[in-house]
Amino acid sequence: MNDHTLPSAPLHDGVVGAVREMIFDGELIGGQRVPEKLICEKLSISRTPLREALKVLASEGLITLLPNRGARIRRLTTEDVDDMFPVMGALEALAGELVCEQISDAEIDEIRALHYRMAACHKNGDLSGYFELNQRIHGQIMAATGNATLGELYAFLAGRIRMARYRANFSQDRWDQAMAEHEDILQALGERDSVQLTKMLRTHLKNTCDTAKSVIEAGGLRE
Amino acid sequence: MNDHTLPSAPLHDGVVGAVREMIFDGELIGGQRVPEKLICEKLSISRTPLREALKVLASEGLITLLPNRGARIRRLTTEDVDDMFPVMGALEALAGELVCEQISDAEIDEIRALHYRMAACHKNGDLSGYFELNQRIHGQIMAATGNATLGELYAFLAGRIRMARYRANFSQDRWDQAMAEHEDILQALGERDSVQLTKMLRTHLKNTCDTAKSVIEAGGLRE
DNA sequence: CCATAGCATTTTGAATTCAAAACTCAAGGG
DNA sequence: CCCTTGAGTTTTGAATTCAAAATGCTATGG
């Protein structure tokens, strides 16, 4: 009766996640061919699960599959980011609206805790820790809307933006500014002021997109 | 009859499309197990490309993969639709805004032509022709925004709604109403009146979602 | 010296194979 | 009588195999 059969490890998902991380971490860079054989060896798997994963990543828009010519890491263009900005803006505006209606005190506290940890990373110059927590804060805000679809689409687009690896171009000034924006976001969230929250989220998003675009432009010249 | 023949060139994409159509056509119904072997025979392919396709469809949210227990067609719940409505509303609102700025006269004419063909289907009681054209009109509006990301996300969600097969529950009254809503949409589009367009798109979406939900509720009891 | 045709190698796409897990169903025990 | 048990079958997950396509390399001719 008490059949506590744990769902066995979703093995294939692991590969998708692993390759996705490789892309986000910059181990696989935009425009580059995906070295199928190498990754198989690295993950100690055969080509079958990897190829399944590549199909999924292609549908997420992280890679491009060229028939009989292999897979390439998608190269995000400034036009892509320009397209993404208004869409992410619309999603964040909706999130700002919903989250102020839905969020509990406990959830605010949880986000506040993440925020302070992120502030510590900022203070200590721990950029990767900062980005990790930044990611989680935005995710928690989306989760607190109670709207799974919203969170899913947001994560979908946020993943693509991550490809630009705009963190590489994070000046101290920009970092300080982003941190200040997050202070404002937390403030508005604490007061459940959806108008102000939406406004600050949009400002923050705009700056994030601008930074990403400047990285893309610089990268384009380098090659 | 239902001849799901694939385009020969990129086999795998064809399989994704073919299975997706099977779901939309109601050949594979929510909650049902996906008969792997049967579909392989039907499409005359081996399990490898089918399994790749299933992974992609799972990432689209059309099916659910249970480890070691096969794939099931996702069963859309009313809660899912309630989540989707505000998100699709936000995307359509953005589309209404953008399309009024961007659309050319030629594109309006093209949509108008589709609209009249759809009106003819309505008049003749051709429901499946109506839905096909309805689909294309909404797609063209999204395309005319010039924002590929927006169109992509919209198609993603519209695909899920299609799973509800709400067309089955289309009363003549509802059909007449939907057609009237489309008249208003076309009118607003012709005048590039984004406020009115957004308003009508929202009304139309609300009714579509309500119809879908009523089908889901009815289906839930029957099974 | 360069261009290109022809051959060998590598890479890709998809079928087949193989092991492990789940399901079926009938027999045995409480 | 119902619950458990376990062998046989089916289904699933993933490696391997195989054919076709692309890529690279050499040799030959202009």
XYZ file of C-alpha atoms (C1' of nucleotides) in Angstrom:
506
model
C 0.000 0.000 0.000
C 2.525 2.530 1.175
C 4.361 2.292 -2.046
C 6.868 5.087 -1.796
C 8.368 4.446 -5.170
C 10.529 7.450 -5.831
C 10.544 8.485 -9.456
C 13.841 7.159 -10.722
C 16.334 9.770 -11.771
C 15.205 11.564 -14.923
C 18.436 10.698 -16.666
C 17.780 12.482 -19.905
C 16.815 15.726 -18.138
C 20.209 15.630 -16.542
C 21.869 15.854 -19.931
C 19.673 18.764 -20.987
C 20.559 20.553 -17.766
C 24.237 19.801 -18.084
C 24.527 21.114 -21.629
C 22.379 24.112 -20.772
C 24.762 24.940 -17.954
C 27.713 24.571 -20.297
C 26.115 27.193 -22.510
C 25.306 29.530 -19.635
C 28.762 29.137 -18.150
C 30.332 30.071 -21.451
C 31.941 26.680 -21.890
C 30.125 26.546 -25.195
C 30.114 29.882 -26.929
C 27.731 31.438 -29.398
C 28.268 30.416 -33.001
C 30.463 27.493 -32.032
C 29.773 23.985 -33.221
C 28.648 21.567 -30.536
C 31.343 18.886 -30.319
C 29.045 15.891 -29.985
C 31.710 13.317 -29.389
C 33.567 15.378 -26.823
C 30.481 16.073 -24.741
C 29.524 12.417 -24.825
C 32.872 11.535 -23.351
C 32.696 14.349 -20.835
C 29.307 13.203 -19.569
C 30.074 9.515 -20.097
C 27.000 8.896 -22.185
C 26.359 7.693 -25.705
C 25.156 9.886 -28.512
C 21.494 8.912 -28.173
C 20.642 10.849 -24.993
C 22.817 13.746 -26.074
C 21.026 14.032 -29.375
C 17.682 13.959 -27.572
C 18.931 16.780 -25.378
C 20.079 18.787 -28.390
C 16.604 18.586 -29.896
C 15.127 19.961 -26.686
C 17.694 22.745 -26.454
C 16.946 23.635 -30.061
C 13.266 23.989 -29.198
C 14.315 26.262 -26.351
C 16.204 28.360 -28.853
C 19.604 27.862 -27.246
C 21.081 25.994 -30.192
C 20.397 25.718 -33.904
C 20.307 22.407 -35.716
C 21.562 22.387 -39.291
C 20.504 19.267 -41.195
C 23.537 17.054 -41.783
C 25.727 19.857 -40.612
C 25.476 19.510 -36.865
C 24.385 21.767 -34.044
C 25.631 25.249 -33.320
C 25.245 27.362 -30.234
C 22.823 30.088 -31.099
C 24.344 33.499 -31.417
C 22.057 36.055 -29.838
C 21.795 39.255 -31.833
C 20.939 42.723 -30.606
C 17.749 42.420 -32.652
C 16.842 39.324 -30.639
C 17.299 41.254 -27.424
C 15.268 44.153 -28.798
C 12.478 41.688 -29.507
C 12.786 40.071 -26.119
C 12.736 43.281 -24.130
C 9.095 44.265 -24.661
C 7.946 40.677 -24.180
C 9.857 40.228 -20.945
C 8.600 43.657 -19.950
C 5.019 42.561 -20.449
C 5.607 39.401 -18.433
C 7.282 41.297 -15.621
C 4.516 43.895 -15.569
C 1.987 41.131 -15.161
C 4.151 39.541 -12.501
C 4.406 42.836 -10.639
C 0.643 43.088 -10.659
C -0.024 39.522 -9.570
C 2.709 39.226 -7.013
C 1.467 42.207 -5.024
C -1.930 40.557 -4.760
C -0.667 37.084 -4.037
C 2.568 37.158 -2.108
C 2.614 36.145 1.558
C 4.695 37.751 4.277
C 6.745 34.575 4.512
C 7.562 34.711 0.816
C 8.608 38.341 1.108
C 10.886 37.389 3.981
C 12.395 34.637 1.891
C 13.120 37.024 -0.968
C 14.466 39.578 1.485
C 16.856 36.969 2.838
C 18.088 36.213 -0.669
C 18.429 39.921 -1.285
C 20.691 40.422 1.715
C 22.830 37.496 0.721
C 23.084 39.031 -2.724
C 24.026 42.404 -1.209
C 26.811 40.612 0.642
C 28.096 39.157 -2.611
C 28.028 42.607 -4.126
C 29.996 43.997 -1.213
C 32.559 41.198 -1.411
C 32.931 41.415 -5.165
C 31.608 37.880 -5.637
C 30.140 38.281 -9.102
C 29.109 34.698 -9.740
C 27.464 34.457 -6.321
C 25.659 37.695 -7.096
C 24.342 36.378 -10.407
C 23.258 33.105 -8.880
C 21.214 34.904 -6.235
C 19.927 37.486 -8.687
C 18.610 34.629 -10.784
C 16.937 33.063 -7.780
C 15.317 36.311 -6.656
C 13.715 36.899 -10.015
C 12.617 33.279 -10.036
C 11.086 33.596 -6.571
C 9.171 36.707 -7.564
C 7.756 34.826 -10.516
C 6.963 31.828 -8.325
C 5.192 34.047 -5.797
C 2.719 35.133 -8.464
C 1.309 31.626 -8.167
C 1.142 31.496 -11.960
C 3.171 28.564 -13.266
C 2.760 29.500 -16.913
C 4.103 32.955 -16.267
C 7.139 31.560 -14.486
C 7.773 29.084 -17.246
C 7.750 31.636 -20.055
C 9.875 34.019 -18.062
C 12.472 31.335 -17.398
C 12.435 30.494 -21.096
C 13.377 34.041 -22.090
C 15.686 34.662 -19.157
C 17.640 31.599 -20.261
C 18.210 33.091 -23.673
C 19.369 36.390 -22.231
C 21.821 34.480 -20.093
C 23.495 33.265 -23.260
C 24.784 36.770 -23.896
C 26.997 36.334 -20.833
C 26.525 39.985 -20.109
C 27.975 39.419 -16.673
C 31.364 39.578 -18.345
C 30.709 43.219 -19.064
C 29.605 44.213 -15.590
C 31.394 47.403 -14.620
C 31.451 48.356 -10.974
C 29.167 51.282 -11.803
C 26.641 49.089 -13.513
C 26.839 46.621 -10.683
C 26.219 49.323 -8.085
C 23.319 50.575 -10.120
C 21.783 47.114 -10.463
C 22.108 46.613 -6.743
C 20.327 49.924 -6.122
C 17.565 48.862 -8.488
C 17.169 45.703 -6.489
C 16.848 47.743 -3.314
C 13.982 49.624 -4.917
C 12.385 46.394 -6.093
C 12.544 44.919 -2.608
C 11.127 48.125 -1.150
C 8.169 48.150 -3.535
C 7.593 44.472 -2.956
C 7.553 44.938 0.808
C 4.914 47.621 0.435
C 3.050 45.585 -2.169
C 3.105 48.689 -4.339
C 2.499 47.170 -7.737
C 2.787 50.435 -9.653
C 6.192 51.184 -8.220
C 7.295 47.565 -8.444
C 6.398 47.326 -12.107
C 8.208 50.554 -12.792
C 11.386 49.412 -11.063
C 11.290 45.985 -12.695
C 11.092 47.680 -16.076
C 14.011 49.977 -15.336
C 16.061 47.028 -14.144
C 15.159 44.976 -17.204
C 16.024 47.820 -19.537
C 19.452 48.140 -18.014
C 20.001 44.397 -18.104
C 19.097 44.276 -21.784
C 21.291 47.265 -22.586
C 24.244 45.617 -20.898
C 23.594 42.388 -22.774
C 23.431 44.260 -26.051
C 26.683 46.084 -25.441
C 28.349 42.716 -24.856
C 26.907 41.317 -28.064
C 28.102 44.321 -30.039
C 31.583 44.133 -28.578
C 31.735 40.385 -29.218
C 30.629 40.845 -32.809
C 33.560 43.102 -33.526
C 36.107 40.884 -31.841
C 35.475 37.938 -34.087
C -7.989 9.903 -44.737
C -5.964 10.919 -41.746
C -2.727 10.520 -43.563
C 0.020 11.929 -41.374
C 2.708 11.707 -44.010
C 5.995 13.356 -43.171
C 8.117 15.664 -45.247
C 11.093 13.551 -46.202
C 13.970 15.986 -45.624
C 14.358 16.603 -41.861
C 12.799 13.449 -40.458
C 12.789 14.449 -36.843
C 11.016 17.805 -37.292
C 8.419 16.013 -39.329
C 7.778 13.608 -36.488
C 7.358 16.431 -33.978
C 4.884 18.103 -36.286
C 3.031 14.895 -37.047
C 2.573 13.938 -33.404
C 1.649 17.500 -32.505
C -1.068 17.385 -35.147
C -2.293 14.072 -33.792
C -2.729 15.747 -30.426
C -4.454 18.785 -31.861
C -6.704 16.645 -34.024
C -7.796 14.693 -30.989
C -6.330 11.472 -32.303
C -4.371 11.354 -29.065
C -6.463 12.480 -26.150
C -5.533 14.046 -22.836
C -4.448 11.603 -20.162
C -3.958 8.822 -22.693
C -0.728 6.905 -22.959
C 1.250 7.516 -26.107
C 1.399 4.182 -27.936
C 5.011 4.345 -29.026
C 5.021 1.253 -31.132
C 1.795 2.097 -32.923
C 2.931 5.567 -33.873
C 6.237 4.228 -35.135
C 4.369 1.896 -37.454
C 1.954 4.613 -38.522
C 4.793 6.948 -39.451
C 7.064 4.149 -40.657
C 9.950 5.198 -38.474
C 11.942 3.587 -35.711
C 11.662 4.490 -32.064
C 14.723 6.758 -32.051
C 13.269 9.751 -33.909
C 9.934 9.310 -32.168
C 11.537 9.394 -28.762
C 13.453 12.534 -29.735
C 10.153 14.083 -30.763
C 8.520 13.113 -27.475
C 11.243 14.901 -25.552
C 10.588 18.051 -27.548
C 6.834 17.799 -27.109
C 7.359 17.353 -23.386
C 9.363 20.572 -23.294
C 6.452 22.222 -25.092
C 4.169 20.984 -22.357
C 1.987 18.893 -24.646
C 2.939 15.583 -23.089
C 4.318 14.387 -19.779
C 7.154 11.892 -19.533
C 7.037 9.492 -16.608
C 10.368 7.752 -16.021
C 10.106 4.111 -17.034
C 6.392 4.520 -17.359
C 6.060 6.076 -20.774
C 4.604 9.286 -22.084
C 1.104 10.576 -21.516
C -0.786 13.275 -23.302
C -1.010 16.168 -20.928
C -4.435 16.788 -19.521
C -5.098 20.491 -19.393
C -6.865 21.591 -16.223
C -9.081 24.614 -15.704
C -6.349 25.914 -13.391
C -3.899 25.721 -16.292
C -6.236 27.776 -18.442
C -6.754 30.266 -15.617
C -2.971 30.648 -15.472
C -2.670 30.953 -19.205
C -5.367 33.571 -19.656
C -3.579 36.536 -18.047
C -0.308 35.600 -19.759
C -1.864 35.309 -23.189
C -3.741 38.509 -22.410
C -0.477 40.306 -21.713
C 1.043 38.975 -24.942
C -1.989 39.968 -26.991
C -2.068 43.406 -25.399
C 1.537 43.906 -26.419
C 0.745 42.565 -29.866
C -2.192 44.954 -30.202
C 0.089 47.819 -29.360
C 2.926 46.804 -31.663
C 0.854 45.707 -34.592
C -0.905 49.064 -34.888
C 2.486 50.737 -35.160
C 4.043 48.206 -37.482
C 1.493 46.674 -39.781
C 1.493 47.597 -43.473
C -1.582 48.061 -45.634
C -0.666 44.944 -47.548
C -0.586 42.897 -44.356
C -3.969 44.249 -43.325
C -5.335 43.256 -46.712
C -3.925 39.783 -46.287
C -5.583 39.402 -42.906
C -8.801 40.819 -44.291
C -8.740 38.212 -47.039
C -8.319 35.450 -44.469
C -11.118 36.995 -42.443
C -13.551 36.859 -45.346
C -12.635 33.288 -46.090
C -13.259 32.516 -42.440
C -16.609 34.295 -42.566
C -17.529 32.069 -45.496
C -16.659 28.977 -43.450
C -18.844 30.295 -40.658
C -21.707 30.826 -43.055
C -21.315 27.337 -44.524
C -20.994 25.658 -41.164
C -17.448 24.487 -41.964
C -16.105 24.349 -38.426
C -12.697 22.888 -39.144
C -12.096 25.350 -41.972
C -13.118 28.107 -39.594
C -10.646 27.001 -36.947
C -7.848 26.615 -39.437
C -8.340 30.186 -40.661
C -8.906 31.519 -37.157
C -5.538 30.045 -36.216
C -3.884 31.656 -39.219
C -5.400 35.072 -38.562
C -4.123 35.179 -35.019
C -0.766 34.001 -36.282
C -0.652 36.701 -38.937
C -1.468 39.390 -36.402
C 1.425 38.173 -34.279
C 3.690 38.024 -37.322
C 2.740 41.568 -38.307
C 4.103 42.864 -35.004
C 7.517 42.087 -36.442
C 8.480 40.579 -33.095
C 9.530 36.965 -33.544
C 9.840 36.274 -29.823
C 6.306 37.452 -29.231
C 4.974 35.219 -31.977
C 6.912 32.252 -30.678
C 5.612 32.508 -27.120
C 2.089 33.097 -28.317
C 2.203 30.006 -30.534
C 3.560 28.043 -27.586
C 0.551 28.888 -25.409
C -1.987 28.764 -28.220
C -0.831 25.214 -28.881
C -1.618 24.198 -25.350
C -5.070 25.753 -25.483
C -5.706 23.824 -28.666
C -5.299 20.619 -26.671
C -8.570 21.338 -24.905
C -10.309 20.740 -28.232
C -12.795 23.392 -27.270
C -14.041 23.443 -30.831
C -16.064 20.379 -29.913
C -18.129 22.562 -27.617
C -18.800 25.329 -30.088
C -22.482 26.160 -29.968
C -23.919 28.137 -32.842
C -24.387 31.049 -30.440
C -20.792 30.984 -29.357
C -19.702 30.657 -32.931
C -21.763 33.646 -34.019
C -20.359 35.624 -31.112
C -16.765 34.691 -31.945
C -17.340 35.727 -35.534
C -18.728 39.082 -34.374
C -15.656 39.536 -32.165
C -13.473 38.924 -35.187
C -15.377 41.583 -37.113
C -14.543 44.038 -34.331
C -10.915 42.948 -34.312
C -10.618 43.472 -38.058
C -12.316 46.849 -37.766
C -9.922 48.031 -35.048
C -6.957 46.671 -36.980
C -8.033 48.510 -40.135
C -8.173 51.738 -38.159
C -4.949 50.901 -36.337
C -6.816 51.689 -33.131
C -4.651 49.883 -30.614
C -6.859 50.663 -27.607
C -9.930 49.205 -29.245
C -7.962 46.312 -30.764
C -6.476 45.328 -27.432
C -9.903 45.496 -25.840
C -11.470 43.259 -28.464
C -8.611 40.787 -28.411
C -9.051 40.481 -24.673
C -12.785 39.901 -24.936
C -12.218 37.287 -27.616
C -9.530 35.573 -25.577
C -11.719 35.542 -22.489
C -14.498 33.839 -24.388
C -12.118 31.359 -25.954
C -10.713 30.437 -22.555
C -14.172 30.145 -21.030
C -15.233 27.789 -23.786
C -12.097 25.735 -23.329
C -12.715 25.525 -19.605
C -16.292 24.418 -20.017
C -15.068 21.609 -22.273
C -12.475 20.567 -19.720
C -15.060 20.513 -16.953
C -17.495 18.485 -18.997
C -14.742 16.084 -20.033
C -13.625 15.658 -16.456
C -17.032 14.346 -15.452
C -17.379 12.020 -18.408
C -14.142 10.198 -17.828
C 51.062 27.479 -59.278
C 46.234 26.983 -58.771
C 41.928 24.563 -59.513
C 39.359 20.600 -59.236
C 38.084 15.644 -59.449
C 38.331 11.474 -56.885
C 39.100 8.907 -52.843
C 39.421 8.217 -47.727
C 37.924 9.794 -43.280
C 34.826 11.832 -40.184
C 30.370 13.137 -38.781
C 25.549 12.788 -38.859
C 20.817 10.531 -38.910
C 18.291 6.732 -37.861
C 17.628 1.553 -37.133
C 18.788 -2.082 -34.413
C 20.182 -4.296 -30.304
C 20.430 -5.199 -25.418
C 19.728 -4.666 -20.458
C 16.702 -3.138 -16.995
C 12.300 -1.840 -15.355
C 7.331 -2.319 -15.313
C 3.291 -4.917 -16.193
C 0.462 -9.418 -16.489
C -1.517 -13.030 -14.603
C -1.766 -17.316 -12.525
C -0.517 -20.037 -8.363
C 0.090 -20.468 -3.416
C -0.633 -19.018 1.419
C -2.899 -16.565 5.042
C -11.686 -15.058 -0.342
C -8.197 -11.835 -0.911
C -3.515 -10.757 -0.721
C 1.038 -11.680 -1.906
C 4.504 -13.738 -4.944
C 7.118 -14.728 -8.874
C 7.901 -16.297 -13.649
C 7.031 -14.723 -18.356
C 6.049 -10.899 -21.361
C 6.088 -6.259 -22.764
C 7.840 -1.696 -22.628
C 11.334 1.544 -21.777
C 16.094 3.681 -21.732
C 20.292 3.888 -23.782
C 24.438 1.854 -26.410
C 25.743 0.162 -30.542
C 25.574 -0.428 -35.408
C 24.953 0.899 -40.111
C 24.115 3.840 -44.150
C 24.321 8.338 -46.049
C 26.132 12.842 -46.171
C 29.692 16.071 -45.478
C 34.518 17.125 -44.946
C 39.348 16.903 -45.868
C 43.245 15.432 -48.584
C 45.806 14.112 -52.426
C 46.880 13.837 -57.024
C 46.298 15.191 -61.560
C 45.773 18.439 -65.331
C 45.581 23.015 -67.048
